[in-house]
XYZ file of C-alpha atoms in Angstrom:
380
model
C 38.809 112.301 156.038
C 37.871 114.563 158.919
C 39.650 117.872 159.327
C 39.430 120.289 162.214
C 39.196 123.508 160.260
C 39.113 126.863 161.998
C 36.500 129.118 160.457
C 37.803 132.407 159.144
C 35.099 134.398 160.891
C 35.681 132.893 164.344
C 37.988 135.595 165.717
C 35.659 138.382 164.563
C 32.711 136.737 166.319
C 34.746 136.212 169.475
C 35.710 139.880 169.482
C 32.076 140.938 168.993
C 30.950 138.766 171.905
C 33.703 140.123 174.115
C 32.592 143.689 173.429
C 29.074 142.684 174.424
C 27.433 145.902 173.285
C 25.521 144.449 170.328
C 23.464 141.396 169.453
C 25.714 139.105 167.388
C 23.813 137.482 164.512
C 25.277 134.689 162.398
C 23.449 133.896 159.160
C 24.089 131.001 156.815
C 22.537 128.016 155.070
C 21.755 124.891 157.027
C 24.667 122.489 157.500
C 27.349 125.148 156.986
C 28.492 124.753 160.600
C 26.793 127.665 162.402
C 25.894 125.621 165.491
C 29.330 123.975 165.623
C 31.017 127.372 165.407
C 28.709 128.808 168.065
C 29.610 125.931 170.406
C 33.313 126.660 169.867
C 32.683 130.253 170.924
C 30.636 129.132 173.927
C 33.372 126.731 175.057
C 35.807 129.653 175.218
C 33.359 131.958 176.974
C 33.842 132.617 180.673
C 30.417 132.849 182.260
C 27.066 131.121 182.493
C 25.535 130.199 179.129
C 21.969 129.308 178.183
C 21.572 127.538 174.819
C 18.156 127.614 173.130
C 17.349 125.566 170.028
C 14.374 127.175 168.326
C 13.661 124.015 166.370
C 12.115 123.011 169.726
C 8.721 124.686 169.830
C 8.663 124.844 173.643
C 10.727 128.046 173.524
C 8.492 129.866 171.062
C 5.870 131.034 173.555
C 8.285 133.022 175.689
C 10.555 134.250 172.872
C 7.582 135.581 170.910
C 5.668 136.935 173.918
C 6.864 140.568 174.060
C 6.506 140.031 177.827
C 9.538 141.283 179.747
C 8.541 139.356 182.850
C 8.456 136.046 180.964
C 11.684 136.824 179.136
C 13.441 137.810 182.365
C 12.277 134.639 184.115
C 13.770 132.490 181.353
C 17.014 134.378 180.741
C 18.115 136.263 183.854
C 21.193 134.939 185.602
C 22.959 134.034 182.371
C 25.929 135.903 180.960
C 25.416 134.657 177.394
C 22.269 133.413 175.681
C 22.719 131.438 172.458
C 19.559 131.319 170.314
C 19.912 128.820 167.463
C 17.671 128.941 164.344
C 15.977 132.094 165.588
C 13.990 132.553 162.386
C 11.633 129.864 163.706
C 10.217 132.217 166.359
C 7.435 134.659 165.417
C 8.250 138.295 166.223
C 11.786 137.358 167.244
C 13.103 140.816 166.322
C 11.016 142.840 168.764
C 11.679 140.295 171.516
C 15.433 140.490 170.956
C 15.129 144.269 171.208
C 13.324 143.945 174.539
C 16.012 141.592 175.879
C 18.870 143.772 174.630
C 17.419 146.975 176.069
C 16.036 145.646 179.362
C 18.739 143.061 180.180
C 21.943 144.724 178.951
C 24.235 142.446 180.959
C 23.202 139.454 178.858
C 25.180 138.906 175.673
C 23.137 137.516 172.778
C 24.445 135.180 170.070
C 21.788 134.420 167.458
C 21.890 132.186 164.378
C 19.497 132.004 161.443
C 19.506 129.940 158.273
C 17.054 132.172 156.436
C 17.892 135.819 156.055
C 14.604 136.610 154.308
C 12.630 135.898 157.465
C 15.029 136.630 160.298
C 16.498 139.746 158.718
C 13.023 141.075 157.992
C 12.070 140.425 161.606
C 15.083 142.129 163.133
C 15.881 144.933 160.710
C 13.555 147.633 161.998
C 13.355 146.887 165.740
C 17.083 146.183 166.017
C 18.494 149.108 164.046
C 21.909 149.928 165.510
C 21.781 147.001 167.937
C 23.367 144.185 165.913
C 26.569 142.960 164.329
C 25.649 140.567 161.540
C 27.863 138.045 159.755
C 27.384 135.200 157.282
C 28.916 131.717 157.437
C 29.319 130.003 154.075
C 30.360 126.460 153.161
C 34.079 125.912 153.678
C 36.300 128.378 151.847
C 39.694 127.912 150.224
C 40.956 130.719 152.414
C 40.099 128.504 155.422
C 41.464 125.254 153.963
C 44.752 126.937 153.033
C 45.677 127.053 156.722
C 45.738 123.232 156.829
C 46.498 122.122 153.284
C 49.759 123.032 151.564
C 49.569 124.832 148.200
C 50.472 121.759 146.135
C 47.767 119.596 147.723
C 45.232 122.406 147.580
C 45.795 122.763 143.843
C 45.632 118.996 143.320
C 42.234 118.852 145.023
C 40.527 121.643 143.071
C 38.583 119.202 140.899
C 37.375 117.382 144.024
C 36.119 120.653 145.506
C 34.404 121.597 142.248
C 32.695 118.207 142.064
C 31.620 117.552 145.654
C 31.511 121.078 146.988
C 32.643 122.596 150.251
C 29.981 121.746 152.823
C 31.705 120.734 156.075
C 30.043 117.311 156.124
C 31.642 116.374 152.801
C 35.089 116.555 154.394
C 34.161 113.789 156.842
C 34.296 111.219 154.046
C 37.031 109.986 151.723
C 34.905 107.839 149.406
C 33.053 109.475 146.532
C 29.944 107.350 147.168
C 29.687 108.646 150.739
C 30.104 112.239 149.614
C 27.393 111.806 146.972
C 25.014 110.237 149.498
C 25.515 113.122 151.923
C 24.913 115.701 149.180
C 21.747 113.909 148.100
C 20.446 113.939 151.674
C 21.388 117.589 152.085
C 19.711 118.581 148.845
C 16.513 116.651 149.537
C 16.144 117.111 153.295
C 17.525 120.556 154.063
C 17.868 122.682 150.947
C 14.247 123.750 150.645
C 13.212 123.439 154.278
C 13.327 127.102 155.225
C 12.095 128.321 151.849
C 9.027 126.098 152.113
C 8.334 126.603 155.808
C 8.873 130.342 155.936
C 7.097 131.353 152.747
C 3.823 130.678 151.007
C 5.404 128.090 148.684
C 3.888 124.660 149.140
C 5.214 122.799 146.123
C 8.814 121.652 146.493
C 8.837 120.298 142.938
C 8.547 123.830 141.529
C 11.588 124.966 143.523
C 13.452 121.817 142.503
C 12.610 122.357 138.836
C 13.774 125.957 138.981
C 17.039 125.016 140.680
C 17.756 122.341 138.073
C 17.114 124.847 135.290
C 19.427 127.375 136.940
C 22.056 124.683 137.536
C 22.250 124.175 133.782
C 22.816 127.897 133.184
C 25.651 128.841 135.548
C 27.949 131.293 133.805
C 25.215 132.337 131.374
C 22.799 135.229 131.465
C 19.408 134.069 132.690
C 16.071 135.045 131.169
C 13.350 134.929 133.807
C 10.723 135.005 131.071
C 12.178 131.934 129.350
C 12.579 130.118 132.665
C 8.975 130.808 133.512
C 7.759 129.526 130.152
C 9.728 126.320 130.563
C 8.470 125.731 134.093
C 4.888 126.899 133.660
C 5.341 129.874 135.998
C 5.035 133.605 135.531
C 8.145 135.742 135.270
C 7.175 137.399 138.565
C 6.909 134.019 140.331
C 10.318 132.953 139.042
C 11.815 136.235 140.272
C 10.278 135.811 143.733
C 11.521 132.206 144.015
C 15.048 133.218 143.017
C 14.957 135.979 145.608
C 13.987 133.473 148.314
C 16.708 131.045 147.216
C 19.265 133.831 147.267
C 18.236 134.907 150.739
C 18.440 131.278 151.870
C 22.115 131.237 150.816
C 21.637 128.697 148.025
C 22.188 131.076 145.105
C 23.764 134.435 144.409
C 23.610 136.646 141.349
C 25.791 139.040 139.397
C 24.331 141.960 137.465
C 25.802 143.389 134.292
C 28.072 146.400 134.703
C 27.396 149.431 132.545
C 27.880 153.144 132.246
C 26.725 153.180 128.628
C 23.346 151.434 128.429
C 23.155 151.456 124.629
C 26.236 149.273 124.198
C 26.276 147.083 127.288
C 24.014 144.286 128.455
C 22.471 144.865 131.863
C 18.923 143.503 131.782
C 19.788 139.891 132.639
C 21.698 138.585 135.640
C 24.024 135.637 135.923
C 23.075 133.251 138.734
C 25.542 131.022 140.564
C 25.433 128.445 143.370
C 27.203 129.009 146.660
C 28.115 125.312 146.607
C 28.860 123.224 143.525
C 28.291 119.950 145.363
C 24.660 121.015 145.744
C 24.513 122.090 142.105
C 25.954 118.810 140.835
C 23.697 116.786 143.128
C 20.624 118.537 141.737
C 21.663 117.381 138.261
C 22.823 113.941 139.409
C 26.189 114.561 137.784
C 29.384 113.836 139.694
C 31.479 112.726 136.738
C 35.177 113.723 136.846
C 35.622 117.390 135.968
C 38.178 116.589 133.266
C 35.545 114.687 131.258
C 32.699 117.197 131.589
C 31.401 119.695 129.055
C 30.500 122.147 131.843
C 34.003 122.263 133.363
C 34.584 125.887 132.371
C 31.291 127.020 133.896
C 32.057 125.068 137.092
C 35.453 126.785 137.402
C 33.874 130.209 136.877
C 31.206 129.533 139.533
C 33.763 128.093 141.935
C 36.218 130.977 141.703
C 33.582 133.711 141.967
C 31.990 132.038 145.012
C 35.396 131.651 146.683
C 36.251 135.284 145.957
C 32.971 136.464 147.487
C 33.565 134.330 150.594
C 37.050 135.776 151.014
C 35.816 139.358 150.594
C 33.090 138.750 153.179
C 35.398 137.135 155.738
C 38.083 139.803 155.391
C 35.424 142.534 155.478
C 36.545 144.059 152.184
C 33.964 146.209 150.450
C 33.477 145.644 146.730
C 30.635 145.899 144.232
C 30.720 142.901 141.875
C 29.408 142.435 138.331
C 30.016 140.777 134.991
C 30.505 142.804 131.788
C 29.419 142.175 128.209
C 28.633 144.299 125.190
C 26.192 143.578 122.394
C 29.148 143.154 120.061
C 30.486 140.254 122.142
C 33.268 141.805 124.222
C 33.110 140.449 127.775
C 34.782 139.916 131.118
C 33.586 137.217 133.498
C 33.914 139.203 136.701
C 34.254 142.877 137.612
C 34.977 144.477 140.968
C 34.612 148.117 141.878
C 36.755 148.905 144.926
C 37.579 152.346 146.289
C 36.460 153.951 143.052
C 38.687 151.705 140.901
C 37.461 149.090 138.412
C 39.142 145.677 138.093
C 38.360 143.190 135.341
C 38.939 139.435 135.524
C 38.775 136.625 133.026
C 38.184 133.218 134.622
C 39.304 130.278 132.515
C 40.431 126.721 133.285
C 43.680 127.135 131.376
C 44.839 130.057 129.259
C 43.273 133.504 129.004
C 43.901 136.286 126.532
C 46.948 138.431 127.270
C 44.929 141.629 127.607
C 41.318 142.646 128.268
C 38.968 143.610 125.427
C 39.901 146.903 123.802
C 36.440 148.295 124.568
C 37.049 147.733 128.271
C 40.383 149.541 128.370
C 39.075 152.404 126.250
C 35.989 152.941 128.393
C 37.032 151.969 131.904
C 40.298 150.535 133.119
C 43.523 148.752 132.294
C 43.292 146.688 135.484
C 43.043 143.102 134.252
C 43.925 139.656 135.541
C 43.476 136.096 134.339
C 42.365 133.588 136.987
C 43.067 129.998 135.959
C 43.934 126.718 137.671
C 47.613 127.657 137.662
C 47.204 131.133 139.140
C 44.302 131.512 141.558
C 45.638 131.485 145.135
C 46.063 135.214 145.748
C 42.656 135.964 144.268
C 40.668 133.683 146.584
C 42.898 133.183 149.623
C 44.696 136.404 150.481
C 42.890 139.003 148.368
């Protein structure tokens, strides 16, 4: 089943390109649709466009040269230059600065699938010269424009099982979806982490991801992970950081203003896409028959909420909350100085938040379950 789904961020990117005063950078994992979205923007652009795919090494010499003459010879005469997978090019940041400053009539649209390399390259030389955005796998807030509320609700278990990567929506059969996810996980997932870092052993990354996949919704001990995988705690931490910056994982820290009572030392780690998570474990059984269904729902809803906040450019600090005595809330947001607590359950939640929470912080509380989730992840 192939859907033509407009990406939520498209209008923002189009506006940025029209302004033309900044370099527009689009981050995101491989296969999330960055190139497809960029081509949509290019098709609507009035002017001459040069498209450069940095997977092709022939462009690297000029784009890493720091030589204005070479850069001008390649780029001048174009109104828009699209540079795809820019993290492949050494010293891309300083070269983008040279282009932006010396050739101001050229608009620059740049994509990168690895923020840890590209962002590090561009951060210092391009201070004040960029508008950066992130493209995630498909979001419920995007699908809601095409799928009516009843169908959207009926397909939640499908989304939790096979994930939200655009390619998954091209297929109706479960076997085809599973094959695509297996190829994605094996061929693309580690590519940037391995190529753009000192890591040479994919099996160590794979082992870590499988261990983390089994712990979604739980607090993670880096020390225990390291012991189980034969790695130091520091190595585990560095790998998780790389996986987070490659848009495979994200983490929540514990919220606290009273360190003696509240747990803050361990993070919870989630996957941006549950299809990837389930593929790593080789488990695509129906959600209704799985022991991890509650953890999948928690991961799914928090990821969808974070996508929606990003696309609507809402600022919020996000956490989980738990005390040593066992009181907990799955998800906390701090917005405009206010605290909001959420319990995320498949079916019923408690009627009120833990007493400790209301006494210490806030009465703002909401249950997010499969009957009442739309406003939380679609409209905000």
